Short mmCIF file of C-alpha atoms in Angstrom, two decimals:
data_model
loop_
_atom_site.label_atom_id
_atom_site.label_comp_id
_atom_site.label_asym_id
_atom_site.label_seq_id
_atom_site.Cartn_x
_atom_site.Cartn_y
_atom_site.Cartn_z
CA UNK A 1438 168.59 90.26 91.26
CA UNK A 1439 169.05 87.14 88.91
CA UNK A 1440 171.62 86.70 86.02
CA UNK A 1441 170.59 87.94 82.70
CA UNK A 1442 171.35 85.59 79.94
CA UNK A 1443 170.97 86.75 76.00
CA UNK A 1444 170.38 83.94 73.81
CA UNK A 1445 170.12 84.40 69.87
CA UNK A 1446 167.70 82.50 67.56
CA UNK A 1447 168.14 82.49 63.69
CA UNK A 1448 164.63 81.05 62.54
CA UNK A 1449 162.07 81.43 60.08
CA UNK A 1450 159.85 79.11 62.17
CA UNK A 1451 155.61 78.17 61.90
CA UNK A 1452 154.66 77.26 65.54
CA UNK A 1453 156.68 78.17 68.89
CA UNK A 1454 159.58 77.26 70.55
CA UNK A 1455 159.66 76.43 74.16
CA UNK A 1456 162.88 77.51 76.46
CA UNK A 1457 163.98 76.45 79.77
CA UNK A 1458 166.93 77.06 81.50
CA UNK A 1459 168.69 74.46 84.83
CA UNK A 1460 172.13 75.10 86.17
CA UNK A 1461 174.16 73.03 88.33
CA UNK A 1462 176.64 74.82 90.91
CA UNK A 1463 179.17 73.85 93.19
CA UNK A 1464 178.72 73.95 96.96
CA UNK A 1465 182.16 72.52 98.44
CA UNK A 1466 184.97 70.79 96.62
CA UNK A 1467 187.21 71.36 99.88
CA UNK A 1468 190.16 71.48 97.62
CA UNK A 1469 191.98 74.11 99.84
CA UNK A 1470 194.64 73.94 102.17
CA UNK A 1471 194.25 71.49 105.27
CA UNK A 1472 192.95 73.42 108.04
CA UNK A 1473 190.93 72.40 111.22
CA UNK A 1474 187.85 74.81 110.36
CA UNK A 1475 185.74 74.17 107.16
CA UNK A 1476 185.13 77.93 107.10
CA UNK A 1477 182.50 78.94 103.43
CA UNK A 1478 179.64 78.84 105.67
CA UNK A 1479 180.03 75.85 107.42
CA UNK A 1480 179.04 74.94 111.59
CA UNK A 1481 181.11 72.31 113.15
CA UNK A 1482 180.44 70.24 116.11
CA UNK A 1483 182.99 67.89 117.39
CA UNK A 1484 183.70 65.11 119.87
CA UNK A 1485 187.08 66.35 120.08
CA UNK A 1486 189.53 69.25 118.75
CA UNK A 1487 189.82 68.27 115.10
CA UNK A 1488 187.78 65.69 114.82
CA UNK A 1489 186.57 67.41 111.69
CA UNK A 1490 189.07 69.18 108.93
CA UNK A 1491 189.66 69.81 106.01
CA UNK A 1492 192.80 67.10 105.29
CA UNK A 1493 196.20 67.07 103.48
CA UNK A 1494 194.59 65.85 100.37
CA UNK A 1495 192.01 68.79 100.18
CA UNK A 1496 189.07 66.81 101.77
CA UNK A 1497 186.76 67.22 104.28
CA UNK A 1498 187.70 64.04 106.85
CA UNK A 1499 185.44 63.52 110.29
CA UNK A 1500 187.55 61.34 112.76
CA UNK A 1501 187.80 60.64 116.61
CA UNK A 1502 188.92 57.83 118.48
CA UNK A 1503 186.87 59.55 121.66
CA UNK A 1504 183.02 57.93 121.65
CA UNK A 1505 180.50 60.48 120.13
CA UNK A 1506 179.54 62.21 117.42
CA UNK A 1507 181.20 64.59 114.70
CA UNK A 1508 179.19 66.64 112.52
CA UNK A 1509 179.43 69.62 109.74
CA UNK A 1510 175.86 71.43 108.70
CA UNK A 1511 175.61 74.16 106.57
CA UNK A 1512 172.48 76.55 105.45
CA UNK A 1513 171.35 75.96 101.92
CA UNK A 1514 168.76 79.00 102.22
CA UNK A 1515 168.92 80.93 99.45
CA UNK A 1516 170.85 78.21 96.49
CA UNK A 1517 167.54 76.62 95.85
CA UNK A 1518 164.13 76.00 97.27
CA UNK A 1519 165.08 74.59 100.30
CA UNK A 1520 161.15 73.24 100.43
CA UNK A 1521 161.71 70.51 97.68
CA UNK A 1522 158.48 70.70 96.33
CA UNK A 1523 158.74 74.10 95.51
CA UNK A 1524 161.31 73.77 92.82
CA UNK A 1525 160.30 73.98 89.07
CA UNK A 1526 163.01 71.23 88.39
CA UNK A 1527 165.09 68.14 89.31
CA UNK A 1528 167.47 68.43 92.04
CA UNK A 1529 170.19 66.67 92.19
CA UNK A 1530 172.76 66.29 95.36
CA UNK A 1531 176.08 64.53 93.88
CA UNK A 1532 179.16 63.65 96.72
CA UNK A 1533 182.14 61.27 97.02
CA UNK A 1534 182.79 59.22 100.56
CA UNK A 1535 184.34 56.59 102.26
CA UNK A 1536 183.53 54.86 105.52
CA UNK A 1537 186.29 52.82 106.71
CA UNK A 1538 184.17 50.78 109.45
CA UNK A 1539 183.17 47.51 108.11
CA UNK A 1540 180.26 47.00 110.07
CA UNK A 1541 178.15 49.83 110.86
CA UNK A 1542 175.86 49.57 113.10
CA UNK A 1543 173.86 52.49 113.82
CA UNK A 1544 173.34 56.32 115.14
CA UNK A 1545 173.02 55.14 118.88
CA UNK A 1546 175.20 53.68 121.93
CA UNK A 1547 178.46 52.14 120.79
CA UNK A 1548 177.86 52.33 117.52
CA UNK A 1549 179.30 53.14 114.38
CA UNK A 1550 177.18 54.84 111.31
CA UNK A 1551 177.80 57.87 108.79
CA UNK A 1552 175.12 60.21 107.05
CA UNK A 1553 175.46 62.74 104.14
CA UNK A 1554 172.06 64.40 104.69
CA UNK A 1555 170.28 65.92 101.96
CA UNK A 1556 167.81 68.32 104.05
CA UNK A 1557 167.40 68.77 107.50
CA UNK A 1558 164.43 70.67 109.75
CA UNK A 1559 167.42 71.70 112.12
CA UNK A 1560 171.41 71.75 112.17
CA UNK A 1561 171.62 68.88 114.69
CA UNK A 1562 170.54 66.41 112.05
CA UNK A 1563 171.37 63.16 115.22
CA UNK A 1564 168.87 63.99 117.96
CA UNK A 1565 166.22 66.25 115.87
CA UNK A 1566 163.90 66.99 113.00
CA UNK A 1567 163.13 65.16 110.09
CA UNK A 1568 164.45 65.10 106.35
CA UNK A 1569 166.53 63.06 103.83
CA UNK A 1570 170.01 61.76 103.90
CA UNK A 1571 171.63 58.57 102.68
CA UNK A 1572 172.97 56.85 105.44
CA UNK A 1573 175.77 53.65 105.77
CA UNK A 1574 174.68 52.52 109.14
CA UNK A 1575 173.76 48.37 109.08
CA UNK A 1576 175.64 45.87 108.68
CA UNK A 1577 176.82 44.61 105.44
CA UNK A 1578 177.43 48.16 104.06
CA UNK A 1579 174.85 49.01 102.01
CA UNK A 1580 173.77 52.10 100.73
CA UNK A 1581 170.27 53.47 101.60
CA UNK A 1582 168.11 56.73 100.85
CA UNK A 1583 166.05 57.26 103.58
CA UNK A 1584 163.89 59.74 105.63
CA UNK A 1585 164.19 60.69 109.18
CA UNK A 1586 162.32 61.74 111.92
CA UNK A 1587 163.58 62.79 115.43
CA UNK A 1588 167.12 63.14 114.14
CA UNK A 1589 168.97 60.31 112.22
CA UNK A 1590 169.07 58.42 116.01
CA UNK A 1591 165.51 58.32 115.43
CA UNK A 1592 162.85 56.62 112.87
CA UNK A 1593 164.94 55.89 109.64
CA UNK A 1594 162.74 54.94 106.68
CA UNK A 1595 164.32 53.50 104.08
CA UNK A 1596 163.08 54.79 100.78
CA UNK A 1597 165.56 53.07 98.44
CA UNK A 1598 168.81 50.57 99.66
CA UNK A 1599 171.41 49.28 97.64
CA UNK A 1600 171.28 45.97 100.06
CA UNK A 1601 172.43 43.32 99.34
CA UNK A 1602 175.20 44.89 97.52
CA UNK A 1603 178.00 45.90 99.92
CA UNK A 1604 179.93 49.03 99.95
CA UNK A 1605 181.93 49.10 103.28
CA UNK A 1606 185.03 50.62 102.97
CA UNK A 1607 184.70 51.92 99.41
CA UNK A 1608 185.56 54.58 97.78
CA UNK A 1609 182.18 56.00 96.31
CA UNK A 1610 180.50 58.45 93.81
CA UNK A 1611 176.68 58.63 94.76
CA UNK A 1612 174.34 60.90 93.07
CA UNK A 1613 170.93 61.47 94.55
CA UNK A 1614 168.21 62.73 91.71
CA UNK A 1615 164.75 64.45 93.49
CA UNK A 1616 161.72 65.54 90.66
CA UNK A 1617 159.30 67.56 92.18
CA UNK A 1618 155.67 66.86 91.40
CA UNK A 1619 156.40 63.33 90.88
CA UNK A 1620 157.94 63.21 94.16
CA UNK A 1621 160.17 60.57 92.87
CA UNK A 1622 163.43 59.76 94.11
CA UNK A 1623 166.60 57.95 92.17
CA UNK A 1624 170.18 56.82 94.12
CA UNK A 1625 173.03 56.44 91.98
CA UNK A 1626 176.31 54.78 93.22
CA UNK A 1627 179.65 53.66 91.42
CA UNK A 1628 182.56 52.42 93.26
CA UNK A 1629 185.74 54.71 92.28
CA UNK A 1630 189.45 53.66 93.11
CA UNK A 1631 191.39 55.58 95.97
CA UNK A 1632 193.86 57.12 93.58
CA UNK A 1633 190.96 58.59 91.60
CA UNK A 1634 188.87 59.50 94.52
CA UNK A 1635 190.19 63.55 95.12
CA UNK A 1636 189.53 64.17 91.10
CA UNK A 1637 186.01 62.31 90.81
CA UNK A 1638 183.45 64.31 89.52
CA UNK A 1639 180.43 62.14 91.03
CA UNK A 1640 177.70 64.20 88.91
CA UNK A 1641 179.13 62.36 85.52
CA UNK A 1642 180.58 59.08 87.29
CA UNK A 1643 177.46 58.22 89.51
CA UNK A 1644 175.68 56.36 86.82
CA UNK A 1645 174.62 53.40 88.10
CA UNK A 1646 170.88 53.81 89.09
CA UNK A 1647 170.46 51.61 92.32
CA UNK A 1648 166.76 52.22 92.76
CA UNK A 1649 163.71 54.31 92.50
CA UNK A 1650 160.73 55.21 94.40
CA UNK A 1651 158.91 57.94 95.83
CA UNK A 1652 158.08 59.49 99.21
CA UNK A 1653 156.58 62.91 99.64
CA UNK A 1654 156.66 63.21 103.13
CA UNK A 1655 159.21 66.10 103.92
CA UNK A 1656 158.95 68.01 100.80
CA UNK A 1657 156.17 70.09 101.85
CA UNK A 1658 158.43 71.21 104.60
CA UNK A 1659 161.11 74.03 104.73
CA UNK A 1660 164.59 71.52 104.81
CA UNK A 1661 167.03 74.13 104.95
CA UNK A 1662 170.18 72.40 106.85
CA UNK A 1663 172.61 70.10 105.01
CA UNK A 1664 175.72 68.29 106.08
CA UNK A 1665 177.66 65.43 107.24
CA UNK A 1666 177.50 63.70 110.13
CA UNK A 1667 180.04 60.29 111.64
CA UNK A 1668 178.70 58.65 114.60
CA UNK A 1669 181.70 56.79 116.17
CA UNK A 1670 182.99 54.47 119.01
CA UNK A 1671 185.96 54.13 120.61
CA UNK A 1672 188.92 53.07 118.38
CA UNK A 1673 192.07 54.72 116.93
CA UNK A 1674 191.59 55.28 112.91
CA UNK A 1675 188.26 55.47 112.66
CA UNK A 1676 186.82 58.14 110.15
CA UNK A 1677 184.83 59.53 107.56
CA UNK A 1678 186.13 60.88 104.31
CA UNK A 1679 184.27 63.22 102.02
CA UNK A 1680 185.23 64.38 98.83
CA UNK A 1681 181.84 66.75 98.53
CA UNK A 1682 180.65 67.95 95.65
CA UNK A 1683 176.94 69.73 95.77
CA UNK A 1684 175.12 70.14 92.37
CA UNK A 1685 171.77 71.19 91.95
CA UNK A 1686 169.38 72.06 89.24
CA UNK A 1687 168.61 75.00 90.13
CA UNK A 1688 165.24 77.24 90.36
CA UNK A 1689 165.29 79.58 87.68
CA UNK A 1690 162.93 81.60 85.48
CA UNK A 1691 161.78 79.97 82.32
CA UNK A 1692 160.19 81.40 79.29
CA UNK A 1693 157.62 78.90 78.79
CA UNK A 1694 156.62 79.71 74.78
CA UNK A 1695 157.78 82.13 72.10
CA UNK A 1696 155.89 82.57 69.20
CA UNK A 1697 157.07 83.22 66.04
CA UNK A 1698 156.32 84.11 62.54
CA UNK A 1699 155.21 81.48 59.92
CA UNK A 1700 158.07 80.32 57.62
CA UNK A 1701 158.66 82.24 54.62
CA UNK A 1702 161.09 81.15 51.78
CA UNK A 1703 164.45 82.50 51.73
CA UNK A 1704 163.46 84.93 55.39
CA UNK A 1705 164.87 85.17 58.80
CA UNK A 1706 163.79 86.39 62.36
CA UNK A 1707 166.15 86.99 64.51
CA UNK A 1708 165.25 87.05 67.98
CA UNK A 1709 166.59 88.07 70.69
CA UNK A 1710 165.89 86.48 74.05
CA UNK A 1711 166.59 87.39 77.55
CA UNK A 1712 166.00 85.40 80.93
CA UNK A 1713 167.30 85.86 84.16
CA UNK A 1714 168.57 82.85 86.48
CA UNK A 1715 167.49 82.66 89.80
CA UNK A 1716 169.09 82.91 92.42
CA UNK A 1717 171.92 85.48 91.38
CA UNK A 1718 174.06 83.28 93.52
CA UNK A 1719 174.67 80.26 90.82
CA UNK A 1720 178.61 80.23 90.75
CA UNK A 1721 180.29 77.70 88.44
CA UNK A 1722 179.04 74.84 86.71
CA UNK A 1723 176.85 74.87 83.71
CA UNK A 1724 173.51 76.07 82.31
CA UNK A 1725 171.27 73.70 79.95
CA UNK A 1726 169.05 74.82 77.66
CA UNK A 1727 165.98 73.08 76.62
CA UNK A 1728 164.12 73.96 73.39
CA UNK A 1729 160.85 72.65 72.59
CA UNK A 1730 159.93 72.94 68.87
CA UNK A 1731 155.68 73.19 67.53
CA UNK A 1732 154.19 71.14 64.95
CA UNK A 1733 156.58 70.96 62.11
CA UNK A 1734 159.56 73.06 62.85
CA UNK A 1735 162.72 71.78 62.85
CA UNK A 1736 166.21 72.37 64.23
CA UNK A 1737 168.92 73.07 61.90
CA UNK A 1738 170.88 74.54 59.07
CA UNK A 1739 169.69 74.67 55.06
CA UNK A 1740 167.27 72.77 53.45
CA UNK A 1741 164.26 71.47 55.21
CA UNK A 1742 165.50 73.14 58.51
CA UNK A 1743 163.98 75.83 59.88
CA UNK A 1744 165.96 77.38 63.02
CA UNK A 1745 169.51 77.54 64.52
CA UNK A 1746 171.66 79.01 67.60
CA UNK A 1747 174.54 81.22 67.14
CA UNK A 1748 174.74 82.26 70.68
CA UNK A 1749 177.87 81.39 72.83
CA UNK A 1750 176.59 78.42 74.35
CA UNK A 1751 175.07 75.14 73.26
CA UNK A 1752 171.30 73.42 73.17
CA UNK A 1753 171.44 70.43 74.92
CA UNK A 1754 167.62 69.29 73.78
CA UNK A 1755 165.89 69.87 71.12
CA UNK A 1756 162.38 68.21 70.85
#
């Protein structure tokens, strides 16, 4: 059962208006006391006892200095379509980190490498399946989008890389923007100071677009495992910080037209309209609304304008 959302037009309006509703909603902020389980749905595997925690500073942190691997996954079935291509609208996947080796090196051996994955085919995103993550794991730090295929240890593809700019040891906002039927991808990353870094809301810092391209090759598949994941060597103070935020535009049901009367001097119509969001589980955040006017209406009050809004939330768009 989805949300039901009333929304009040005011119009006297020749042609139709077009409505269509995206929310964003929090997955993890972590901002609760430190503790060494995640708990809210979350699976932990660690090298060693507390190698992954929520911190003192309300963070989720992923540290060992025992070689392996530390990893948090989490099921996203049910918040969106967890098949990308299924989705009627951009989804976006918004997070703060830090990786405090400064020269990463990979998801095998000795190595050192860190992955916020975006979808996974299974939980244990290192050894199996295939899906999206961005990934700090070559040298000179940069940031890359890529796919993967036989875990993260196996075939990375790099679909977009911030290289050659360098972002080891940085505190980061990165925003990751997917648009189904375009299958295009965008990565946005800003650098953000450490006092700053708990309170950064990446979805509205993130604004520097680092690249674009597209790759269709795992949204036709169900990717319903996301999560974090800090390959590590040997070597006291190592770790991963993550300051997570999850946003996503989400699938909902949209009222594609709504036809109305012809304008008349000095008339109203008031209409009423109700749509439900889907899923039911949307909790926090915000909802957009998108109007599309016909031929020659136009949004406003008085003269020459034909239409306004008097519900209790805004129109972003209006074209």
């Amino acid at each position: 059962m989805g949300i039901s959302l009333r929304a009040l037009l005011i119009a006297g309006l020749f042609g139709q208006v077009s409505l269509s509703l995206h929310a964003q909603q929090l997955l993890d902020d972590f901002n609760r006391p430190a503790s060494d389980l995640l708990g809210f749905g979350w699976n932990e595997t660690e090298t060693a006892t507390s190698a992954v925690q929520i911190n003192a500073s309300g963070q989720l942190q992923l540290g060992s200095t025992t070689n392996g691997m530390d990893m948090a996954s989490r099921d996203m079935t049910g918040l969106y379509g967890v098949r990308l291509d299924t989705n009627s609208c951009a989804m976006t996947w918004a997070f703060c980190m830090r990786q405090s080796r400064a020269s990463p090196s990979g998801f095998t051996g000795l190595n050192y490498a860190v992955a916020y994955v975006i979808g996974s085919t299974t939980a244990d995103f290192r050894t199996t399946g295939q899906g999206y993550a961005i990934v700090s794991s070559t040298s000179n730090g940069p940031i890359r989008l890529v796919r993967f295929n036989n875990g993260l240890a196996g075939t990375l593809t790099d679909i977009i890389t911030t290289s050659p700019t360098n972002f080891t040891s940085q505190y980061l906002a990165i925003r990751v923007v997917y648009t189904p039927g375009t299958n295009n991808w965008q990565l946005y990353v800003n650098s953000v100071t450490s006092s700053a870094f708990s309170s950064t809301n990446p979805v509205t810092t993130a604004t520097t677009l680092r690249g674009s391209n597209t790759n269709s090759l795992s949204v036709t598949v169900g990717l319903p495992y996301g999560g974090v994941l800090w390959k590590h060597n040997t070597a006291a103070g190592e770790f991963r910080h993550y300051l997570t935020i999850f946003t996503c535009q989400c699938y909902v049901y949209q009222l594609s037209t709504l036809a109305l009367r012809p304008r008349q001097p000095m008339k109203t119509l008031v209409c009423i309209i109700t749509m439900s969001i889907l899923p039911a589980s949307i909790t926090g955040g915000t909802i957009t609304v998108n109007v599309a006017e016909g031929t020659g209406v136009v949004y406003g009050s008085g003269v020459g304008f034909d239409y306004t809004i008097t519900s209790g939330f805004s129109i972003n768009n209006h074209h």
